[in-house]
């Protein structure tokens, strides 16, 4: 199979030689032909040396490398990659675990498959494509998943509406591409969650906070807890199981509050320790006095692009400053950023400024990140998007 050839400008081959998987449009010297969006192209340096094979797309990231070897990209190629990702989850103890059946099977660049996310919820795979090239092979991916999981897979839901550039004209529609799920209840460390991949955010649930929720459980005994930006309430029922005295879940979305209440009821029916409120975070945090001794701040990505980074950092600072000012003495703050463009350093400096503003003595107890089923390709540091700190506030 011969693919259309793309040659890079002199000096623009460096990042690919270090296995970074993106080619920016500005790095391209010449394209020998007219690739359609989603086509595989071969990338060469300007001395005609092979660099890699990748999916072509119009945009700032013009090529997403899928192989640094010159091989044919066919169904077997993708099957090998997905099987490798699956084996890694087996090695992590996530497959066949009786207490956890929600995990990320494919984490894009972190699994050497830029543009592809697959989350498993019990017997359902939720597939999300972020590149045209991946979207065009969705049927192949479905077949591979069926082959790997056999009877263990009852449904595949594709959720790529809104994650593929509309100009590509592939018009993705959300929906089942195989079977249909009955239960939609997933397990995480023995706790139950109703996952709504149809209407929910991302693929329906934030699997990336699993380890951090488990850590929170250990800090919760006897505490009054505020779970701010609760979404489906994940942190709340870990706190309840950990022995919290009171748990308040807050989110600006009414739907999120409904989901949280439903999930609390699934795990702790009729438990009066929990209450949930649909209120804006900044408003709620204005007047909590010293009601809480454990606060979780897990806001949505304040910055999606570099050009709004400064505003985002100000947002994190303002939010955290409010928590520092009001948390009970001896309180514990779990604070997060899931913005890819906010580095670990920048996040920590921002939290430092917020702490300094409050004038309180603050110590770092734990430094948190994403779990092992969200691996970070060492050559693609952008993949390390989740950052968190557990702080002791005197
Ligand atoms: N902590 C959650 C994930 C949080 S996602 C978990 O573990 O699953 C971010 C949430 O913030 C979303 O549910 C969104 O509705 C909510 N949100 C966004 N802006 C908000 C605001 N200004 N005030 C309160 N909640 C907000």
Coordinates of C-alpha atoms in Angstrom, one line a residue, residues 167-317:
X167 CA -15.5 21.1 8.8
X168 CA -14.4 17.5 8.1
X169 CA -18.0 16.8 7.1
X170 CA -18.0 13.2 8.5
X171 CA -21.1 14.2 10.5
X172 CA -20.7 11.9 13.5
X173 CA -23.9 11.0 15.4
X174 CA -23.9 9.7 18.9
X175 CA -25.5 6.3 19.2
X176 CA -25.1 2.5 19.6
X177 CA -23.1 0.9 16.9
X178 CA -23.6 -2.5 18.4
X179 CA -26.2 -3.9 20.9
X180 CA -27.8 -1.9 23.6
X181 CA -27.0 -1.7 27.3
X182 CA -29.5 -2.7 29.9
X183 CA -28.1 -1.9 33.3
X184 CA -25.7 1.0 32.9
X185 CA -24.5 0.5 36.4
X186 CA -20.8 0.3 36.8
X187 CA -18.7 -0.6 39.8
X188 CA -15.7 1.3 41.1
X189 CA -14.0 -0.1 44.2
X190 CA -17.2 -1.7 45.2
X191 CA -19.3 1.4 44.9
X192 CA -22.1 1.6 42.3
X193 CA -22.6 4.3 39.6
X194 CA -25.3 4.8 37.1
X195 CA -23.4 5.9 34.0
X196 CA -25.2 8.1 31.5
X197 CA -23.1 8.0 28.3
X198 CA -26.0 9.4 26.2
X199 CA -26.4 12.7 28.1
X200 CA -23.5 12.8 30.5
X201 CA -20.2 14.6 30.0
X202 CA -17.2 13.0 28.4
X203 CA -18.0 9.3 28.1
X204 CA -20.4 9.5 31.0
X205 CA -18.2 9.3 34.0
X206 CA -14.9 10.5 35.2
X207 CA -12.9 7.3 35.5
X208 CA -9.7 9.3 35.9
X209 CA -10.5 10.2 39.6
X210 CA -10.7 6.5 40.8
X211 CA -7.4 6.4 42.8
X212 CA -7.9 9.9 44.1
X213 CA -11.4 9.1 45.3
X214 CA -10.0 6.0 47.1
X215 CA -7.5 8.2 48.8
X216 CA -10.2 10.6 49.9
X217 CA -12.0 7.8 51.6
X218 CA -9.1 7.4 54.0
X219 CA -9.2 11.1 55.0
X220 CA -13.0 11.2 55.6
X221 CA -13.6 9.6 59.0
X222 CA -15.6 11.9 61.2
X223 CA -15.3 14.8 58.7
X224 CA -17.8 17.3 57.4
X225 CA -17.2 17.2 53.6
X226 CA -17.9 19.5 50.8
X227 CA -17.7 17.9 47.3
X228 CA -17.6 20.9 45.0
X229 CA -18.1 20.3 41.3
X230 CA -19.5 16.9 42.2
X231 CA -20.9 15.9 38.8
X232 CA -22.1 12.3 39.4
X233 CA -21.1 12.4 43.0
X234 CA -18.0 10.2 42.9
X235 CA -16.1 11.7 45.8
X236 CA -19.3 12.0 47.9
X237 CA -20.0 8.3 48.4
X238 CA -16.4 7.4 49.0
X239 CA -16.4 10.0 51.8
X240 CA -19.6 8.4 53.1
X241 CA -18.1 4.9 53.1
X242 CA -15.0 6.4 54.8
X243 CA -17.2 7.5 57.7
X244 CA -17.8 11.2 57.0
X245 CA -20.3 12.8 59.4
X246 CA -21.9 15.0 56.8
X247 CA -21.4 15.2 53.0
X248 CA -22.6 18.1 50.8
X249 CA -22.4 17.8 47.1
X250 CA -22.5 20.9 44.9
X251 CA -22.7 21.4 41.2
X252 CA -24.2 24.2 39.0
X253 CA -26.0 21.6 36.9
X254 CA -29.4 20.4 38.1
X255 CA -28.9 17.2 36.1
X256 CA -25.6 16.5 37.9
X257 CA -27.3 17.0 41.3
X258 CA -30.0 14.5 40.2
X259 CA -27.4 12.0 39.2
X260 CA -25.5 12.5 42.5
X261 CA -28.6 11.9 44.5
X262 CA -29.5 8.8 42.5
X263 CA -26.0 7.4 43.0
X264 CA -26.0 8.1 46.7
X265 CA -29.3 6.3 47.0
X266 CA -27.9 3.3 45.1
X267 CA -25.1 2.9 47.6
X268 CA -26.5 4.4 50.9
X269 CA -30.3 4.3 50.6
X270 CA -32.0 6.7 53.0
X271 CA -28.7 8.0 54.5
X272 CA -29.4 11.4 55.9
X273 CA -25.7 12.4 56.1
X274 CA -25.9 13.5 52.5
X275 CA -27.4 16.5 50.8
X276 CA -26.9 18.0 47.3
X277 CA -27.4 21.5 46.0
X278 CA -27.5 23.0 42.5
X279 CA -25.6 26.3 43.0
X280 CA -22.7 28.1 41.4
X281 CA -19.4 27.2 43.0
X282 CA -18.1 30.8 43.5
X283 CA -21.4 31.8 45.0
X284 CA -21.6 28.8 47.4
X285 CA -18.0 29.3 48.5
X286 CA -18.7 32.9 49.4
X287 CA -20.5 32.0 52.6
X288 CA -19.5 28.6 54.0
X289 CA -17.7 30.0 57.1
X290 CA -16.0 27.1 58.8
X291 CA -18.7 24.6 58.1
X292 CA -16.4 22.0 56.4
X293 CA -13.2 20.3 57.4
X294 CA -12.7 18.5 54.1
X295 CA -13.2 20.3 50.8
X296 CA -12.9 18.8 47.3
X297 CA -12.4 21.2 44.4
X298 CA -12.5 19.4 41.0
X299 CA -13.6 22.1 38.5
X300 CA -14.0 21.6 34.8
X301 CA -11.0 22.5 32.6
X302 CA -10.8 26.3 33.0
X303 CA -8.4 26.6 30.0
X304 CA -8.8 24.6 26.9
X305 CA -6.2 26.6 24.9
X306 CA -3.0 28.3 25.7
X307 CA -4.3 31.8 24.9
X308 CA -6.7 31.7 27.8
X309 CA -4.1 30.2 30.2
X310 CA -3.8 33.4 32.3
X311 CA -7.5 33.8 32.9
X312 CA -7.7 30.1 33.8
X313 CA -4.9 30.4 36.4
X314 CA -6.7 33.5 37.9
X315 CA -9.9 31.3 38.1
X316 CA -8.1 28.5 40.0
X317 CA -6.5 31.1 42.3

